[in-house]
PDB file of C-alpha atoms in Angstrom:
ATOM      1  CA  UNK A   1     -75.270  31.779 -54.821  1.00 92.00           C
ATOM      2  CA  UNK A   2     -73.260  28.755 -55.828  1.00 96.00           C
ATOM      3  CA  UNK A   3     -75.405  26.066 -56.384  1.00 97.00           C
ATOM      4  CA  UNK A   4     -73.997  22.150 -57.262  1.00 98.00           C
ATOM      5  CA  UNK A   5     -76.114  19.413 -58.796  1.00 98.00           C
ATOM      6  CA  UNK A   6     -75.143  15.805 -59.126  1.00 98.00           C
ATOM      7  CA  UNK A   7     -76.680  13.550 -62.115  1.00 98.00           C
ATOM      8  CA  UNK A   8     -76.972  10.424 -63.676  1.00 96.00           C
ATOM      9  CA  UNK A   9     -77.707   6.679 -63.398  1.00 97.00           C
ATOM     10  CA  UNK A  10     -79.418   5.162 -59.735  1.00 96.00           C
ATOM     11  CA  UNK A  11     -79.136   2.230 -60.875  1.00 98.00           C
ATOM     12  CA  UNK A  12     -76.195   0.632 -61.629  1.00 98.00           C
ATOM     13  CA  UNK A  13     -75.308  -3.321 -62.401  1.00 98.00           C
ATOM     14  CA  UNK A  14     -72.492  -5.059 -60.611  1.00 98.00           C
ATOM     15  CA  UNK A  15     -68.939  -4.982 -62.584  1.00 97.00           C
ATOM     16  CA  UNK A  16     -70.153  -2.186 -64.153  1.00 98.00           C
ATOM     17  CA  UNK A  17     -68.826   1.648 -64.357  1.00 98.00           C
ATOM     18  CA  UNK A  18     -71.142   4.469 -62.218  1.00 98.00           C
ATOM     19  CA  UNK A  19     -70.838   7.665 -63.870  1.00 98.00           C
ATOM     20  CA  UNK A  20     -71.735  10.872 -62.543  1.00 98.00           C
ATOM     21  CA  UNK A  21     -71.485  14.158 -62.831  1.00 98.00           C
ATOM     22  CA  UNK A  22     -71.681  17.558 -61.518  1.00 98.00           C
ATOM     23  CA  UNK A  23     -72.920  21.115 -62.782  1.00 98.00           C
ATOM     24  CA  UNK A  24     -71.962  24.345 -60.999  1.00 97.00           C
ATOM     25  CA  UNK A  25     -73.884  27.504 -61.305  1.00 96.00           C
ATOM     26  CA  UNK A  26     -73.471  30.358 -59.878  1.00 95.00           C
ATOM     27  CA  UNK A  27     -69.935  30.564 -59.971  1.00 93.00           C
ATOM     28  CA  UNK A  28     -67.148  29.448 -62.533  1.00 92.00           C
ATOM     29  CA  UNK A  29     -65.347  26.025 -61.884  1.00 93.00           C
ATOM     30  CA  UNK A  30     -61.928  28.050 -62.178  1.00 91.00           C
ATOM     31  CA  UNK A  31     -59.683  28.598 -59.608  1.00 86.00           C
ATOM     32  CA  UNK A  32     -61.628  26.123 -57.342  1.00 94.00           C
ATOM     33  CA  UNK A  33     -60.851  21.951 -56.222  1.00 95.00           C
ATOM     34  CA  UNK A  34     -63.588  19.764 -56.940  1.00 96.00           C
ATOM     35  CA  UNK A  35     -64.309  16.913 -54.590  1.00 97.00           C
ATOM     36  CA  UNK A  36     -66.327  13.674 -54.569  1.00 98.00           C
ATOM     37  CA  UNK A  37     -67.358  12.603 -51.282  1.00 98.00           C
ATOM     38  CA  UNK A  38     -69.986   9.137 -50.977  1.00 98.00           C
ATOM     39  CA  UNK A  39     -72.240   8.245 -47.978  1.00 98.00           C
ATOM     40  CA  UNK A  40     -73.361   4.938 -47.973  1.00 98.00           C
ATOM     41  CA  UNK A  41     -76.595   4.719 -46.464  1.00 97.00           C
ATOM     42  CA  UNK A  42     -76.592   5.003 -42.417  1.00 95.00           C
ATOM     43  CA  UNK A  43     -72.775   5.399 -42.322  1.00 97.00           C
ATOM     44  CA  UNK A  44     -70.152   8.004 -42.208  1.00 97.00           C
ATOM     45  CA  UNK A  45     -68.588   9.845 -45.202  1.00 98.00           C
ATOM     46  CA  UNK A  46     -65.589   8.789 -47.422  1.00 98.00           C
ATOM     47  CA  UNK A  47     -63.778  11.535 -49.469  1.00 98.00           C
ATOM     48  CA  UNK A  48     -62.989  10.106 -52.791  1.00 98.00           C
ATOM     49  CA  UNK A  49     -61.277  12.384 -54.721  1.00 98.00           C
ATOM     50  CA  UNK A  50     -60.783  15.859 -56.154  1.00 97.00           C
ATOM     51  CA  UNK A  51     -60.005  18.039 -59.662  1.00 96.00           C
ATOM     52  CA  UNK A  52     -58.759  21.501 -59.758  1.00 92.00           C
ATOM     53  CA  UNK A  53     -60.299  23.591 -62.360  1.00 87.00           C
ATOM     54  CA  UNK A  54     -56.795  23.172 -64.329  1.00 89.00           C
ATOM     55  CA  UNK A  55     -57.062  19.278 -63.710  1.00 90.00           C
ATOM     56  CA  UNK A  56     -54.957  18.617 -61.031  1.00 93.00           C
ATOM     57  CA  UNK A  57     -55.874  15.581 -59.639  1.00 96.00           C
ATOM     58  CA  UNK A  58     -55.676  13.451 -56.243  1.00 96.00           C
ATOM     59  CA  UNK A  59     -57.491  10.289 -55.613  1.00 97.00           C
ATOM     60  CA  UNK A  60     -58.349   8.104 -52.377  1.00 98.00           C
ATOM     61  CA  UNK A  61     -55.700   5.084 -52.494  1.00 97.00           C
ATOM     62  CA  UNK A  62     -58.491   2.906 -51.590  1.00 97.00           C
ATOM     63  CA  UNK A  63     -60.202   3.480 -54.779  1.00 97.00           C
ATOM     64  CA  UNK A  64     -57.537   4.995 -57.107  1.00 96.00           C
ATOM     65  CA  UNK A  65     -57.215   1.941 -59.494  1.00 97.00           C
ATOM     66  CA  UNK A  66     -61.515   2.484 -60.215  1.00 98.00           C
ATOM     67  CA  UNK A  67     -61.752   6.023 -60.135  1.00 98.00           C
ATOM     68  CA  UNK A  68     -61.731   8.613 -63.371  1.00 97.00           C
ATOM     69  CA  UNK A  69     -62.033  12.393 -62.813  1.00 97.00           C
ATOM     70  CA  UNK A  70     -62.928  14.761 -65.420  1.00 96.00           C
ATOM     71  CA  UNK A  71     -63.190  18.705 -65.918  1.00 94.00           C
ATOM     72  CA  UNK A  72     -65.263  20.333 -68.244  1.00 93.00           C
ATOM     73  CA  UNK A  73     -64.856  24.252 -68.173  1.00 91.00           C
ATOM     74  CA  UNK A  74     -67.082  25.316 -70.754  1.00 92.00           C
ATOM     75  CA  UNK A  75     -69.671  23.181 -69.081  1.00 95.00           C
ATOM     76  CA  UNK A  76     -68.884  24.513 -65.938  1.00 95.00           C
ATOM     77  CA  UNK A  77     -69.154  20.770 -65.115  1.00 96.00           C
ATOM     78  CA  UNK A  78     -66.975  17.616 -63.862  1.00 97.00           C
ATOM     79  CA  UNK A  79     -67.464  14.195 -63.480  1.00 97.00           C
ATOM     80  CA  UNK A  80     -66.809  11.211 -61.629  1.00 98.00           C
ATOM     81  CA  UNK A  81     -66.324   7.341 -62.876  1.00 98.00           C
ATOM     82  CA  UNK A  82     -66.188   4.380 -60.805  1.00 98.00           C
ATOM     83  CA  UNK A  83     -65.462   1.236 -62.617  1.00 98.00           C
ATOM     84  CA  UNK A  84     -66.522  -2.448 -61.672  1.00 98.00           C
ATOM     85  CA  UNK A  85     -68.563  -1.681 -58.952  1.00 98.00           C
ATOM     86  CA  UNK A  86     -69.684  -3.729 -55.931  1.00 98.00           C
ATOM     87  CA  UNK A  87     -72.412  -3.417 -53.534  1.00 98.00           C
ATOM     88  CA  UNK A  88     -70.331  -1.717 -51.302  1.00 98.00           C
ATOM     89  CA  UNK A  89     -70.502   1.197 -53.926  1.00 98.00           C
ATOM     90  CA  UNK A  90     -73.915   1.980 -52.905  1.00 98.00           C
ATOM     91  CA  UNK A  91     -74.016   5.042 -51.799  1.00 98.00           C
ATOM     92  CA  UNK A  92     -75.412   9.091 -51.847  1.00 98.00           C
ATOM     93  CA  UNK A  93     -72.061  10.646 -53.892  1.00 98.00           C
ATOM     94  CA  UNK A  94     -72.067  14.334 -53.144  1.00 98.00           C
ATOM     95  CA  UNK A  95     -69.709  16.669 -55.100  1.00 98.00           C
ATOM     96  CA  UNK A  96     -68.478  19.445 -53.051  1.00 98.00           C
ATOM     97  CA  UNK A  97     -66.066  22.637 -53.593  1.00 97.00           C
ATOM     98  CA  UNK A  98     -62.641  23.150 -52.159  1.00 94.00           C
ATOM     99  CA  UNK A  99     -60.329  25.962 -51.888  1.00 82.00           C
ATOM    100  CA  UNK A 100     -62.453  28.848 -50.751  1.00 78.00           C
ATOM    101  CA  UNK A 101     -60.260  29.426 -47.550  1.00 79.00           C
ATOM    102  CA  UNK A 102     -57.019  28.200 -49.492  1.00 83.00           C
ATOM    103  CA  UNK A 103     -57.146  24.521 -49.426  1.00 91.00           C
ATOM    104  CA  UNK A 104     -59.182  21.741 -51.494  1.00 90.00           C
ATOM    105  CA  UNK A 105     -59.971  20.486 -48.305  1.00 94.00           C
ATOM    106  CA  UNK A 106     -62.221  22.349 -46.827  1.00 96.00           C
ATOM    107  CA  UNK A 107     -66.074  22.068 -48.518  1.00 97.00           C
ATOM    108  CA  UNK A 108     -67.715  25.094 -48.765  1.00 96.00           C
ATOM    109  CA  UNK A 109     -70.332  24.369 -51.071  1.00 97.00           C
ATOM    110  CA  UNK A 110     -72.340  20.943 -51.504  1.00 98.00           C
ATOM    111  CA  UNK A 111     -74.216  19.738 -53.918  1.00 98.00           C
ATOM    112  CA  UNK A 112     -78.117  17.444 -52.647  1.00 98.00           C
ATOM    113  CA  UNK A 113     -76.405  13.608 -53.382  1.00 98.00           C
ATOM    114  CA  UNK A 114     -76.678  11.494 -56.179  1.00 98.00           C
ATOM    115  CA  UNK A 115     -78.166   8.290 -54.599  1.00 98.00           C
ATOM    116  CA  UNK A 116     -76.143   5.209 -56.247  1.00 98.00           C
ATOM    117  CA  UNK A 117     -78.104   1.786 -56.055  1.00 98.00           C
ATOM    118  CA  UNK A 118     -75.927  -1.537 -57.246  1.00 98.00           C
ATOM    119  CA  UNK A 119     -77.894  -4.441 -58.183  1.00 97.00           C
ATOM    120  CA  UNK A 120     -78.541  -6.370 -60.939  1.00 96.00           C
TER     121      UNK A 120
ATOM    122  CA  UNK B   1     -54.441   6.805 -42.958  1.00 97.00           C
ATOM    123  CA  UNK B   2     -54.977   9.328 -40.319  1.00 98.00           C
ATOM    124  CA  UNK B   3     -58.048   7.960 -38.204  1.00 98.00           C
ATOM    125  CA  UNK B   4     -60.463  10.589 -36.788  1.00 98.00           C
ATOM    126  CA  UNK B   5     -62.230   8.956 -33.862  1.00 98.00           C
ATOM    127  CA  UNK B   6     -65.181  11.224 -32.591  1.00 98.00           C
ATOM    128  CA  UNK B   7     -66.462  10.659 -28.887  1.00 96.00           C
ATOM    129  CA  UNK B   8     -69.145  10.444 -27.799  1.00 97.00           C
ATOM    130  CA  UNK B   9     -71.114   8.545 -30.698  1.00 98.00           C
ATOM    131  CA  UNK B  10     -74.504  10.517 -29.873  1.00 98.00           C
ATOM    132  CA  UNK B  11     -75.503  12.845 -27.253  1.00 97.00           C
ATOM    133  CA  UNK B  12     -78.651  14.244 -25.676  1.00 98.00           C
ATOM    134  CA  UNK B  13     -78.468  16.913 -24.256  1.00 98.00           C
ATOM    135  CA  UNK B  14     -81.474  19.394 -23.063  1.00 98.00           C
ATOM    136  CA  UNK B  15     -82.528  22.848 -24.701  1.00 98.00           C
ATOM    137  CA  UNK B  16     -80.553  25.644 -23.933  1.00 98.00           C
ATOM    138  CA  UNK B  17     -77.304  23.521 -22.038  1.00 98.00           C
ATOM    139  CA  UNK B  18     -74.125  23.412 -23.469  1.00 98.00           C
ATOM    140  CA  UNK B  19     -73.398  20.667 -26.028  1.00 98.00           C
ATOM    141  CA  UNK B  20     -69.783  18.689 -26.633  1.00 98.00           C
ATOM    142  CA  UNK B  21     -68.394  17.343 -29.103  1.00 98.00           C
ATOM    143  CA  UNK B  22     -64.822  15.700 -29.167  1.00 98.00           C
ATOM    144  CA  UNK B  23     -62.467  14.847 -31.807  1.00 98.00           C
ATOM    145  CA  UNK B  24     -58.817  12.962 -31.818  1.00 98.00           C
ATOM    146  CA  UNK B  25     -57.022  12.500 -34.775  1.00 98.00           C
ATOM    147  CA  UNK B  26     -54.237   9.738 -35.107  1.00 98.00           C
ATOM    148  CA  UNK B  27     -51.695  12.168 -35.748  1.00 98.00           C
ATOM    149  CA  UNK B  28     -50.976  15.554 -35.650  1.00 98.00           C
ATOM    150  CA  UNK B  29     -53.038  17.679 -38.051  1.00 98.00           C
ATOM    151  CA  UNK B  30     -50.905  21.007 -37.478  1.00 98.00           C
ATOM    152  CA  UNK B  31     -48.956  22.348 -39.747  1.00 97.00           C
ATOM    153  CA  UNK B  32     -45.993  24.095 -38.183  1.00 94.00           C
ATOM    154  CA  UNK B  33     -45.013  26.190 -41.057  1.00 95.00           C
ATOM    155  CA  UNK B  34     -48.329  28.361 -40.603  1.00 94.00           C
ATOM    156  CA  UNK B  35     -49.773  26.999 -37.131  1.00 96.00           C
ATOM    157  CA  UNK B  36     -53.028  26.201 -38.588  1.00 97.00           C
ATOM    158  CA  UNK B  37     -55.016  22.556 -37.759  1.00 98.00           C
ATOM    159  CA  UNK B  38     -56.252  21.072 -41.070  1.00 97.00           C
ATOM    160  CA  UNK B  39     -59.196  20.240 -38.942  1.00 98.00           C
ATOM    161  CA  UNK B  40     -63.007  21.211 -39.845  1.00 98.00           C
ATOM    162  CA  UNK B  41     -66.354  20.495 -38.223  1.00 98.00           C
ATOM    163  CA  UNK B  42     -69.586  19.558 -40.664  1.00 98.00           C
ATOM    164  CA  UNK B  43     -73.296  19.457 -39.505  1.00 98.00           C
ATOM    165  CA  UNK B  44     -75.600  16.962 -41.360  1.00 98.00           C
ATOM    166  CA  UNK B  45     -79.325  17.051 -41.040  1.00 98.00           C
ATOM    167  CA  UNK B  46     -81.353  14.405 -42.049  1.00 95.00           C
ATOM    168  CA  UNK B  47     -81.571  14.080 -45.965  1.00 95.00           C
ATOM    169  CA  UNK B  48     -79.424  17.298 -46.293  1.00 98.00           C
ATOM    170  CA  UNK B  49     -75.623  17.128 -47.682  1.00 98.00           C
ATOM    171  CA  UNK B  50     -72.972  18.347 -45.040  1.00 98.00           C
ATOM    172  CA  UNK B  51     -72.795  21.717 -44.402  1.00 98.00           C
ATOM    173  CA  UNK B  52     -69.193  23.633 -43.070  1.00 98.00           C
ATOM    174  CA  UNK B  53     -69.549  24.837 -39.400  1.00 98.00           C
ATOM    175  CA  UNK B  54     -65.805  25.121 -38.855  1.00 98.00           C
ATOM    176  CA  UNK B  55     -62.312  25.320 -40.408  1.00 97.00           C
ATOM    177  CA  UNK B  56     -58.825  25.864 -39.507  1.00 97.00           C
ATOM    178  CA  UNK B  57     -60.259  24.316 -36.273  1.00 98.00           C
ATOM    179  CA  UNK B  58     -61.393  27.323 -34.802  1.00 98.00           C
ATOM    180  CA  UNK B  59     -62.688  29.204 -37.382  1.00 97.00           C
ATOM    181  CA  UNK B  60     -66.425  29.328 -37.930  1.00 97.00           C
ATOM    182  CA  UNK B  61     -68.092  29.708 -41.714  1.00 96.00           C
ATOM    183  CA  UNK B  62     -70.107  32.232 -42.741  1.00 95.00           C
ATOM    184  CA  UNK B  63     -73.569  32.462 -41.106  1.00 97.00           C
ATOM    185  CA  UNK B  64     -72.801  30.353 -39.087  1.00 98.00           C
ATOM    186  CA  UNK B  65     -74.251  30.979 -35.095  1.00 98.00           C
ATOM    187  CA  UNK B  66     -72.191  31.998 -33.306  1.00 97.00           C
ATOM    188  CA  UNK B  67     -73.365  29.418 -30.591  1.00 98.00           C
ATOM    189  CA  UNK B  68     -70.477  27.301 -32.439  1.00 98.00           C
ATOM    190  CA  UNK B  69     -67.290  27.267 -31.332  1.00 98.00           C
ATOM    191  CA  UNK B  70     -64.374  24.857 -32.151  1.00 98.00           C
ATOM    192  CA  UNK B  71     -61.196  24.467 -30.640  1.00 98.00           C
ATOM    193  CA  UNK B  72     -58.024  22.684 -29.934  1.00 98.00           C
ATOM    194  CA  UNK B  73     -54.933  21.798 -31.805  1.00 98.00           C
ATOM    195  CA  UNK B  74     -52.493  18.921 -32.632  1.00 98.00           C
ATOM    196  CA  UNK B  75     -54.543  16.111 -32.122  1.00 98.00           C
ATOM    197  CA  UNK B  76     -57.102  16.960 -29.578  1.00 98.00           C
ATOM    198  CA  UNK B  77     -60.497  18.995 -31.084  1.00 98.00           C
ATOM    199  CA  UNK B  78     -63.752  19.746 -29.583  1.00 98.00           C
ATOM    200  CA  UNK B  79     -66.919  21.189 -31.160  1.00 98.00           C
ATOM    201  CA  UNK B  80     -68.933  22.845 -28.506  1.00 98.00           C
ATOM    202  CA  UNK B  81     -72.609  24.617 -29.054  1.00 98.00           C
ATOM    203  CA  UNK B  82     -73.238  26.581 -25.985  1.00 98.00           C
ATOM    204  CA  UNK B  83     -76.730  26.485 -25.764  1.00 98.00           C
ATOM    205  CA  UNK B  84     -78.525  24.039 -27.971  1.00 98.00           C
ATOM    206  CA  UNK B  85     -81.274  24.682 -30.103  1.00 98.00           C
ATOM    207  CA  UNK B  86     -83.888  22.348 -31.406  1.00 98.00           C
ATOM    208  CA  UNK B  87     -82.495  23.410 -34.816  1.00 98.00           C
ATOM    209  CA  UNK B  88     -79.002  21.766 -33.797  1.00 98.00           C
ATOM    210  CA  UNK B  89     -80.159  18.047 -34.346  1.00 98.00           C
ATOM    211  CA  UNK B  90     -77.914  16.727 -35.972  1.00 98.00           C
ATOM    212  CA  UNK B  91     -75.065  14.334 -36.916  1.00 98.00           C
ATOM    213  CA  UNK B  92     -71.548  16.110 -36.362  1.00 98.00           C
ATOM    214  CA  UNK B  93     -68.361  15.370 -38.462  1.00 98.00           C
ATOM    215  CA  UNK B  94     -64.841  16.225 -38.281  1.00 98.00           C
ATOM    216  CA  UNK B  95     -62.664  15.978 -40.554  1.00 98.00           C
ATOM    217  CA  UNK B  96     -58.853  16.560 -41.445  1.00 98.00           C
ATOM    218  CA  UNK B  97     -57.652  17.786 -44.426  1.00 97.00           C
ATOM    219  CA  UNK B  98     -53.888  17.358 -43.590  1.00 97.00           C
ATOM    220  CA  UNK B  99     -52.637  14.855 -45.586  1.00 97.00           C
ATOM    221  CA  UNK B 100     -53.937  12.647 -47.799  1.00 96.00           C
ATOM    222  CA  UNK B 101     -56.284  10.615 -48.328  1.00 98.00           C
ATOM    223  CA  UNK B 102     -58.672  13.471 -46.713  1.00 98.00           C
ATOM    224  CA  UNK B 103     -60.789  11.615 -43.982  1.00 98.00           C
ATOM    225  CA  UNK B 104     -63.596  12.146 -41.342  1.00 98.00           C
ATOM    226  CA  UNK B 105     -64.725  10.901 -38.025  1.00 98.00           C
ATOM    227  CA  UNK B 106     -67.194   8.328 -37.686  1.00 98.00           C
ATOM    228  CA  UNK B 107     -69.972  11.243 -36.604  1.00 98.00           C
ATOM    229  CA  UNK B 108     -71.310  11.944 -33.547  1.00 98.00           C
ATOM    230  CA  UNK B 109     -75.231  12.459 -33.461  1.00 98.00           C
ATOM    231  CA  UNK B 110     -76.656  14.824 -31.357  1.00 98.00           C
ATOM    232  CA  UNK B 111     -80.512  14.626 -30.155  1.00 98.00           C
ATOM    233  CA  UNK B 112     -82.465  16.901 -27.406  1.00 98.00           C
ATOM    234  CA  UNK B 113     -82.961  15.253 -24.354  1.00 96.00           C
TER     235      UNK B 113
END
């Protein structure tokens, strides 16, 4: 069973850079997209962007210019960064797969959210 | 952007009746080369991540009841469950994968009347 699990920092200040990232087990990170998908709380999702396993990359034009994506194969891992955040960053990030029925779009697997405070 | 705009925002409807769920997208989300809608259908219970109920529209996942049923095409999508079950509280999302950037509807959330 594929299994995703999203970690680091709650807390983040203002103007500063959330990092997160996610670990896949259960499966190999190859031949899959990986998404990043926030909820802030009470509202509806945004997708922000995805990886492929080979690094292919496509961002959200309302936050390309602050996002970073990452793969790490050997880790089985990838990993999001958000530079100089707001309070409208808060939010639960999920990571989720793509590509199971042949497109990155649709999220077969989710990881439990990554709850993202910012405040100083 | 394409905008997904869900209707109605929540619903209550009674054990057991037939549940509906509708979903427009701004613009067309079928592609003509292989006549599938980039449209899918997510369920999210309280404190749980989104979980894939349906893809390619019409498609359902996996273990998923077959109580769920999605159809539609172009721009015009409805998520129906045709007899609801206390388990089926929920918020519903669709969501097109057509172009990019990738975006949902504003959810719908379902409760038992």
């Amino acid at each position: 069973q594929v299994q995703l699990q999203e970690s680091g920092p709650g807390l983040v200040k203002p103007s500063e850079t959330l990092s997160l990232t996610c670990s896949v087990s259960g499966g190999s990170i190859n031949s899959y997209y990986w998404n990043w998908i926030r909820q802030p709380p009470g509202k509806g999702l945004e997708w922000i962007a995805y990886i492929s396993y080979s690094a292919t990359t496509n961002y959200n034009p309302s936050l390309k210019s602050r996002v970073t994506l990452s793969v790490d194969t050997s880790k089985n891992q990838f990993s999001l960064k958000l530079s100089s955040v707001t309070a409208a960053d808060t939010a639960v990030y999920y990571c989720a797969r793509g590509y199971s029925y042949g497109h990155p779009g649709i999220f077969d697997y989710w990881g439990q959210g990554a709850l993202v405070t910012v405040s100083s | 952007d394409i905008v997904m705009t869900q209707s109605p925002d929540s619903l209550a409807v009674s054990l057991g009746e037939r549940a509906t769920i509708n979903c427009k997208s701004s613009q067309s989300v079928l592609y003509s080369s292989n006549n599938k809608n980039y449209l899918g259908w997510y369920q999210q219970k309280p404190g749980q991540p989104p979980k894939l109920l349906i893809y390619w529209a019409s498609t359902r996942e996996s273990g998923v009841p077959d109580r769920f049923s999605g159809s539609g095409s172009g721009t015009d999508f409805t998520l129906t469950i045709s007899s609801l079950q206390a388990e089926d509280v929920a918020v519903y999302y669709c969501h097109q994968h057509y172009t990019f950037p990738y975006t949902f509807g504003q959810g719908t959330k379902l409760e038992i009347k």
